[in-house]
Each structure stands twice: as structure tokens, then as C-alpha cells.
């Protein structure tokens, strides 16, 4: 039987796959990263024009990976969060004083994250980047997994990490697939400028259509993610810049001043789904391949990065105990633990959407009382922040070490 050439094969070098490779670079592990699109390819779906919110925990993970110093040059810090329900009385304000961290999170273009990760990967002797190429099939035996690519390569490894974002058939072929539930809304994203310098406050405003998030970037720029029914999103996509800015102004109000400019607008479909079982046939799903959540609370990639940190702990313990990381019994223990946290985040984000889009008077009253109750309790604020910042409970080494540094 042939000996695996690689300890780890990463299928998909997007945000999550590239982060995992970075987390394991300069180790004794031999790693192959297979990615369909070249980094600068316009159709690269992970590193596009989107700007995403990183939690404090994600910053700590990137610090441990040694890449935060480069990412932070384009990171806008979030020092406070303002949550409101349009047309109602409920408001909650959260800030760094409630948790004692330098920021609550950061806003960073995904293209910047990708550029920094790939720069590090290219310089790592233990990583082979196979790109552009695409995994088209996989076969497993009791001792290894073989990934076959469209360019005719057969890559042998002990374990394959499926980080394809659920974009290929590899998950389906290995029973790592669940039908995702499509939300009837879409996210319209853009970068908008106001006539005032941002006060590093992130706004989450729940409107009758869905949540509107405005995240502070550097200067007077904000990343906008506006969840809307598809028909409304299409209408706003075809409106002129002036019409668009005027509609945004009336939906959001004038808390950040007057909107004066908008960048390119793009629309993304929204889905919800997670796997009941995240491993099969020496393959383990992480990131969007394992769970897709609504971007309302900015948790998708953050959850994927936590998968990375937890997997690094798992891999280190396998190496220390000379255990096979692809063996079913080991993966079974790891995934039971991992699923608990993922399920909590999936339920939390879906619950937010359900609660804030329900238009019955009773639900609206309850959520506004809830927002005000949180606003009056420092303890509740600290509890909520620690959960959404990813720094509660038992933490993986990549977060712990940066916390202690
Ligand atoms: C509008 C919007 C806003 C968002 N905002 C936030 C936010 O604020 N905060 C946050 O944390 N998250 C946010 N997210 C979620 C975040 O973008 C995703 O969670 C993240 O992109 C998932 O990364 P991934 O690497 O798992 O998958 P992907 O980004 O989908 O990457 C998968 C990669 O695999 C490659 N690939 C696919 N199939 C194959 C194959 N067979 N062989 C080789 N390569 C393959 C693809 O080319 C791609 O590079 C947002 C999402 C949307 C849509």
C-alpha cells in the first residue's frame, strides 16, 4: 500500500482553508492546499470585494498565526456597537469598557486577509499549494485518503479537510452534505461614505425588511450589509447612486451624518445550514462546508476560524500521542465537541433573524423591552459581548496564547 505523501490535504484555499494552512505552516506536517482559483482571479469567491467583521477572538487567532500585524493595516476597529429597532423604542449600546479589550472587533476587506495569508503560505517549506486545480473525486482506505484533481493528480494524505465552502460535489460524494435552507432575503453590500469621520461604532438596525448593518472602516467609510427581500434588493441594485443613498439615509437615519458616496453594490443570496455529521471517510468539513449562517451577527468566517483553532489543538494532540488524525474513532470524539458550539451559533443567528423580522405586536414589544433591558444591565452586556466576541468558555491554544501574551 502506498504511503501518504501528505499528513493533511486541504480541499479549498479560501478564507478558512488558507487560514488552516497558515496555522500549521512551519511545522513538521506535510500539507497540500488544493484551490480552484488563483488568488487574483476575478472569480475567486472567497477573496472578493466583501468587507467582513472579525471578532476579538479572530484577531487573537491571527495574532498567533503571526499575520495580524499585516492585516491590521487595513482593519477598522469597532469600539462600540449600537443596536436599534427602526420605528420602535428599543436600543442597546455596547462598548469596550464592558469587556476591557482594546476593541470589540474589526472590519477588514477579505481581499486583504487573503493577500496576507497567501504571502505567508508561499514562504512556508512544509506547504504545497496546488492552484489552480480542483478536487473532483476522493477515495479512502483504512490508512489514507486520495484526492483526485481535474488536472489528473492523485494526492495521498492521512486526512482531508473539506474547506470548499460547500461549493463543489466533494461533500455530497462523501455524505457531508445537507440541503441548505435559503432565506427569502438577500444581502446587499457596498462601501458607503458619510460626511463625518466614523466614531468606530458599528450599527445594527433592525428594519421591517431585515437587519441593516453599518460597520466602521478607516476614515469616513462604512461597510454596509443590508438584508432585504430579493425584490427590494433588485430594485436598489438598479437604482442610481443618488437614489440609493437617499433610500439608505431614510432607512438608517442620520446617526452617522449624511451619506455622500457609495461604492459598487453587490448582492449575495443568504442561506442557513449545518451538517449533522462533519466527518466521513477520512474527510472532515470545516468553515462554510460544515455550516452556513446568516451574516446578521457577522459570525460565518469567525466560526470557521474557530474550527481552524480547534482543529489545530486536535492535530497537535494526535501528533503528541502518535495517533492517526484520520481515524474514525479520533474524529468522532473531536466532532462531538465541535458540533455543540457550532449548533449554538447557528441557533443564535437564526433566532435573531426570526425575532427581528416577526412583525406581530407582541414579538415587537418583547424584543424592544429585551433591547432596553440589556441596555440597563452591565452584566448582560458583558455576557452578550463575551459570547459574540468568541472569548467565553474553554478556549483553544491559538486564542489562549495570544490572550496571555
Ligand atoms: C454578504 C456576506 C457578508 C458576510 N459577512 C461576514 C462577516 O461580517 N463576518 C464573518 O465572520 N463572516 C461573514 N460572512 C461569511 C463568510 O464570508 C464565510 O463564512 C466565509 O467566506 C467562509 O469561508 P470558507 O473558506 O469556508 O468558504 P469559501 O469562502 O466559500 O471558500 C471556499 C474555497 O474553496 C474553493 N473550492 C471550492 N471547491 C473546490 C474544489 N473542489 N477543489 C479545490 N478548491 C475548491 C473555492 O474556490 C474557494 O476559494 C459573510 C458572508 C456574506 C455572503
XYZ file of C-alpha atoms and ligand atoms in Angstrom:
458
model
C 0.000 0.000 0.000
C 1.361 3.456 -0.862
C 2.430 5.695 1.997
C 0.539 9.002 2.308
C 2.667 11.819 0.860
C 0.927 14.403 2.951
C -0.237 14.471 6.543
C -3.055 16.801 5.591
C -4.819 17.698 2.341
C -6.828 20.925 2.428
C -9.549 20.988 -0.241
C -10.217 24.699 -0.884
C -7.806 27.512 -0.065
C -10.412 30.207 0.632
C -10.637 32.189 3.862
C -10.900 29.128 6.098
C -8.670 26.673 4.198
C -5.857 29.220 3.788
C -6.131 30.153 7.490
C -5.770 26.493 8.468
C -2.717 26.064 6.254
C -1.183 29.198 7.815
C -1.889 27.899 11.305
C 0.108 24.751 10.507
C 2.904 26.249 8.453
C 6.485 25.814 9.660
C 5.523 22.602 11.485
C 6.735 19.084 10.678
C 3.420 18.328 8.982
C 3.413 17.990 5.197
C 0.392 19.850 3.858
C -1.185 20.177 0.404
C -3.632 23.004 -0.306
C -5.701 22.465 -3.446
C -7.512 25.591 -4.639
C -9.628 26.012 -7.741
C -8.995 29.719 -8.387
C -5.738 31.672 -8.496
C -5.640 34.353 -5.848
C -6.021 37.272 -8.279
C -8.663 35.557 -10.392
C -11.782 37.741 -10.594
C -13.943 34.686 -9.955
C -12.132 33.755 -6.696
C -15.261 33.669 -4.490
C -13.657 33.894 -1.043
C -11.398 36.909 -1.504
C -13.692 39.358 -3.240
C -14.844 42.931 -2.668
C -16.588 42.000 0.580
C -15.597 43.535 3.866
C -16.236 41.366 6.905
C -16.361 41.807 10.654
C -13.774 39.894 12.657
C -14.394 39.138 16.307
C -11.814 39.829 19.003
C -11.145 36.070 19.143
C -10.372 36.038 15.408
C -7.892 38.862 15.896
C -6.202 36.768 18.614
C -6.037 33.749 16.289
C -4.480 35.867 13.539
C -2.017 37.215 16.098
C -0.965 33.667 16.968
C -0.565 32.935 13.246
C 1.765 35.962 13.014
C -0.379 37.672 10.360
C -2.345 40.218 12.376
C 0.398 42.887 12.116
C -0.118 42.893 8.320
C -3.914 42.547 8.339
C -4.373 45.399 10.802
C -3.059 47.990 8.327
C -6.496 47.827 6.685
C -8.590 46.952 9.745
C -11.150 49.418 11.093
C -11.586 48.933 14.853
C -15.085 48.580 16.308
C -15.068 50.269 19.724
C -18.797 50.298 20.311
C -21.965 48.705 18.934
C -25.354 50.353 18.670
C -28.370 48.054 18.174
C -31.785 49.522 17.418
C -35.201 48.567 16.095
C -36.380 51.036 13.453
C -39.551 52.878 14.444
C -39.533 51.418 17.975
C -38.115 52.413 21.334
C -35.624 49.572 21.935
C -31.900 50.323 21.874
C -28.773 48.661 23.245
C -25.296 50.186 23.364
C -22.219 48.077 23.981
C -18.613 49.228 24.246
C -15.068 48.166 25.099
C -15.446 49.253 28.750
C -17.863 46.339 29.260
C -15.159 43.768 28.476
C -11.885 45.659 28.884
C -10.477 44.864 25.434
C -8.885 47.377 23.061
C -11.690 46.808 20.515
C -14.827 44.676 20.213
C -13.895 43.551 16.718
C -12.552 44.759 13.376
C -13.751 45.363 9.837
C -11.407 44.089 7.124
C -11.645 43.543 3.339
C -11.497 39.802 2.573
C -9.039 40.504 -0.256
C -6.565 41.893 2.301
C -6.912 38.818 4.531
C -6.288 36.577 1.508
C -3.218 38.548 0.359
C -1.604 38.314 3.801
C -2.368 34.592 4.224
C -1.073 33.661 0.757
C 2.072 35.715 1.227
C 2.886 33.624 4.295
C 1.901 30.318 2.675
C 4.165 30.902 -0.329
C 7.136 31.175 2.025
C 6.382 28.002 4.012
C 8.536 24.967 3.221
C 6.008 22.407 4.516
C 3.094 23.663 2.365
C 2.492 22.774 -1.265
C -0.071 24.995 -2.956
C -1.736 23.234 -5.882
C -3.553 26.010 -7.719
C -5.379 26.441 -9.984
C -6.658 22.891 -9.721
C -9.819 21.327 -8.409
C -10.545 18.185 -6.425
C -13.017 16.158 -8.488
C -13.107 12.891 -6.568
C -11.778 11.209 -3.448
C -11.258 7.637 -2.261
C -10.431 6.431 1.208
C -8.907 3.236 2.614
C -8.208 2.221 6.235
C -4.872 4.050 6.098
C -5.228 7.025 3.749
C -7.367 9.244 1.536
C -6.605 10.037 -2.092
C -7.871 13.236 -3.687
C -8.022 13.264 -7.470
C -7.857 16.557 -9.288
C -9.122 17.785 -12.653
C -5.506 18.144 -13.799
C -5.012 14.420 -13.220
C -3.086 14.493 -9.940
C -3.633 11.907 -7.203
C -2.783 13.359 -3.822
C -2.378 10.909 -0.935
C -2.879 12.019 2.665
C -3.812 10.812 6.136
C -6.780 13.148 6.362
C -8.512 15.605 4.004
C -10.032 18.805 5.305
C -13.027 19.856 3.260
C -12.908 23.674 3.152
C -14.643 24.142 -0.192
C -17.390 26.385 1.256
C -19.950 23.801 0.122
C -19.213 24.893 -3.447
C -18.302 21.524 -5.006
C -19.679 17.976 -5.109
C -16.968 16.517 -2.881
C -19.117 16.905 0.230
C -22.059 15.181 -1.468
C -19.855 12.309 -2.645
C -18.807 11.701 0.978
C -22.206 12.180 2.619
C -21.015 15.508 4.015
C -23.936 17.376 2.624
C -27.187 18.823 3.866
C -29.753 20.777 1.943
C -29.316 24.402 2.898
C -32.362 26.465 3.674
C -32.476 29.602 1.564
C -33.671 32.752 3.289
C -36.124 34.728 1.194
C -33.907 37.775 1.689
C -30.603 38.748 0.111
C -27.707 40.818 1.423
C -26.920 43.971 -0.500
C -23.367 45.030 0.296
C -21.390 48.137 -0.534
C -18.938 50.608 0.928
C -20.519 53.957 1.659
C -19.051 57.260 2.785
C -20.612 59.794 5.088
C -19.718 63.450 5.616
C -18.452 62.669 9.145
C -15.403 60.750 10.384
C -16.565 57.458 11.873
C -16.593 57.171 15.642
C -15.662 53.495 15.389
C -19.227 52.466 16.190
C -20.885 49.541 14.419
C -24.623 49.915 13.885
C -27.091 47.061 13.664
C -30.502 48.446 12.810
C -33.424 46.068 12.507
C -35.908 47.279 9.925
C -39.241 45.823 8.794
C -37.429 44.100 5.877
C -34.443 42.781 7.826
C -31.255 43.972 9.518
C -29.119 46.796 8.188
C -25.514 46.714 9.411
C -23.131 49.623 9.044
C -19.585 48.757 10.082
C -16.880 51.404 10.565
C -13.877 51.212 8.254
C -10.990 53.644 8.220
C -11.780 57.401 7.768
C -15.404 58.172 6.979
C -16.125 54.886 5.200
C -18.580 52.217 6.309
C -19.158 48.676 5.113
C -22.870 48.275 4.512
C -24.687 44.917 4.665
C -28.386 45.463 4.111
C -30.653 42.422 4.289
C -33.676 42.845 2.041
C -36.372 40.821 0.295
C -34.968 39.789 -3.115
C -37.328 42.078 -4.986
C -36.259 45.112 -2.932
C -32.595 44.199 -3.333
C -33.039 44.021 -7.129
C -34.784 47.382 -7.161
C -31.993 49.041 -5.153
C -29.330 47.410 -7.337
C -30.803 49.081 -10.392
C -31.299 52.493 -8.782
C -28.865 55.369 -9.357
C -26.243 56.153 -6.701
C -28.235 59.203 -5.594
C -31.494 57.278 -5.263
C -29.715 54.514 -3.392
C -28.066 56.890 -0.929
C -31.356 58.640 -0.305
C -33.148 55.333 0.467
C -30.310 54.274 2.731
C -30.498 57.592 4.546
C -34.191 57.251 5.187
C -33.871 53.615 6.383
C -30.884 54.307 8.614
C -31.449 57.907 9.759
C -28.701 60.465 10.310
C -26.729 58.966 13.206
C -23.501 58.930 11.173
C -24.232 62.128 9.228
C -25.193 62.353 5.571
C -24.261 59.586 3.148
C -22.388 61.214 0.273
C -20.939 58.359 -1.800
C -21.425 54.681 -2.500
C -19.029 52.138 -3.997
C -20.022 49.202 -6.194
C -23.093 47.382 -4.945
C -23.302 43.576 -4.908
C -25.997 41.133 -3.831
C -25.426 37.776 -2.086
C -28.011 35.029 -1.522
C -28.425 34.030 2.140
C -28.710 30.506 3.465
C -28.732 28.540 6.670
C -27.479 25.021 7.119
C -25.154 22.801 9.037
C -24.063 19.190 8.830
C -25.357 16.619 11.317
C -22.085 14.755 10.899
C -18.924 16.655 9.951
C -16.603 13.780 9.078
C -16.734 10.695 6.892
C -14.170 8.570 5.002
C -11.096 10.373 6.475
C -12.563 13.709 5.469
C -13.530 16.470 7.932
C -15.606 19.511 6.938
C -14.792 22.955 8.338
C -15.934 26.526 7.598
C -18.862 27.019 5.252
C -18.544 23.401 4.104
C -19.804 22.466 7.587
C -22.087 25.400 8.455
C -23.590 28.417 6.726
C -25.138 31.150 8.851
C -26.924 34.418 8.136
C -24.394 37.285 8.185
C -26.578 39.266 10.642
C -24.192 38.818 13.550
C -21.036 38.598 11.401
C -20.273 35.081 12.647
C -19.704 32.937 9.495
C -15.969 33.253 8.954
C -15.372 33.764 12.675
C -16.957 30.376 13.302
C -14.804 28.885 10.529
C -11.675 30.372 12.087
C -12.666 28.819 15.409
C -12.918 25.464 13.550
C -9.320 26.095 12.489
C -8.134 26.798 16.042
C -9.941 23.758 17.454
C -8.584 21.524 14.687
C -5.027 22.699 15.412
C -5.464 21.519 19.036
C -6.778 18.186 17.737
C -3.888 17.749 15.293
C -1.304 18.631 17.932
C -2.728 16.087 20.326
C -2.726 13.390 17.588
C 0.940 14.138 16.875
C 1.814 14.072 20.576
C 0.049 10.739 21.148
C 1.155 9.292 17.770
C -2.470 8.813 16.769
C -3.841 8.782 13.247
C -5.833 12.041 12.753
C -7.949 10.481 10.003
C -9.130 7.545 12.055
C -12.849 7.435 12.698
C -12.651 6.950 16.454
C -10.469 10.048 16.906
C -12.579 12.207 14.608
C -15.727 11.045 16.368
C -14.567 12.469 19.715
C -13.354 15.706 18.152
C -16.502 16.375 16.158
C -18.950 15.671 19.014
C -17.319 18.506 20.949
C -17.135 20.835 17.950
C -20.764 20.367 16.976
C -22.029 21.705 20.302
C -20.527 25.153 19.786
C -21.478 25.317 16.111
C -25.109 24.439 16.910
C -25.265 27.224 19.494
C -24.082 29.849 16.986
C -26.411 28.574 14.242
C -29.396 28.742 16.607
C -28.368 32.196 17.867
C -28.115 33.805 14.403
C -31.296 32.183 13.100
C -33.127 33.177 16.295
C -32.084 36.806 15.814
C -33.493 36.839 12.286
C -36.746 35.193 13.343
C -37.195 37.560 16.268
C -36.351 40.746 14.422
C -38.352 40.040 11.281
C -41.523 38.981 13.107
C -43.973 41.842 12.764
C -46.546 40.843 15.374
C -47.116 43.500 18.002
C -46.326 41.092 20.873
C -42.954 40.000 19.443
C -42.031 43.574 18.607
C -42.860 44.709 22.140
C -40.908 41.817 23.671
C -37.791 42.446 21.587
C -37.813 46.164 22.381
C -38.216 45.502 26.085
C -35.360 42.989 25.706
C -33.089 45.527 23.993
C -33.734 48.098 26.721
C -33.290 45.534 29.488
C -29.862 44.572 28.098
C -29.002 48.264 27.821
C -29.619 48.727 31.541
C -27.574 45.755 32.711
C -23.771 45.791 32.546
C -23.733 42.092 33.417
C -25.959 41.191 30.465
C -23.827 43.323 28.176
C -20.640 41.599 29.302
C -22.292 38.178 28.873
C -23.562 39.009 25.366
C -20.253 40.535 24.275
C -18.104 37.665 25.530
C -20.301 35.214 23.624
C -20.305 37.156 20.350
C -16.595 38.061 20.643
C -15.723 34.357 20.936
C -13.906 34.640 24.267
C -16.130 32.668 26.641
C -15.786 29.050 27.739
C -12.840 26.782 27.085
C -10.508 28.382 24.562
C -8.194 26.682 22.054
C -4.428 27.293 22.278
C -4.341 29.810 19.407
C -6.711 32.110 21.332
C -5.358 31.369 24.828
C -1.746 32.115 23.998
C -2.487 35.448 22.341
C -4.711 36.371 25.314
C -1.861 35.703 27.713
C 0.813 37.445 25.590
C -22.754 39.248 2.381
C -21.917 38.451 3.338
C -21.349 39.078 4.434
C -20.596 38.343 5.354
N -20.091 38.981 6.443
C -19.386 38.269 7.350
C -18.846 38.923 8.500
O -19.020 40.118 8.709
N -18.134 38.156 9.383
C -17.931 36.810 9.192
O -17.301 36.170 10.042
N -18.438 36.182 8.109
C -19.146 36.876 7.190
N -19.636 36.238 6.076
C -19.398 34.784 5.915
C -18.031 34.462 5.281
O -17.865 35.134 4.075
C -17.932 32.959 5.068
O -18.203 32.302 6.280
C -16.520 32.561 4.568
O -16.287 33.080 3.286
C -16.389 31.032 4.508
O -15.113 30.713 4.081
P -14.766 29.257 3.527
O -13.284 29.288 3.251
O -15.320 28.225 4.420
O -15.583 29.114 2.163
P -15.436 29.966 0.827
O -15.193 31.398 1.146
O -16.625 29.617 0.007
O -14.118 29.374 0.112
C -14.131 28.083 -0.451
C -12.901 27.951 -1.347
O -12.835 26.616 -1.861
C -12.528 26.656 -3.259
N -13.071 25.411 -3.832
C -14.383 25.056 -3.956
N -14.487 23.798 -4.428
C -13.227 23.334 -4.610
C -12.666 22.098 -5.079
N -13.450 21.047 -5.434
N -11.313 21.960 -5.138
C -10.495 22.991 -4.763
N -10.976 24.202 -4.331
C -12.311 24.356 -4.244
C -13.195 27.937 -3.755
O -12.603 28.390 -4.951
C -12.941 28.884 -2.561
O -11.710 29.542 -2.672
C -20.394 36.948 5.151
C -20.945 36.328 4.034
C -21.708 37.069 3.138
C -22.307 36.371 1.947
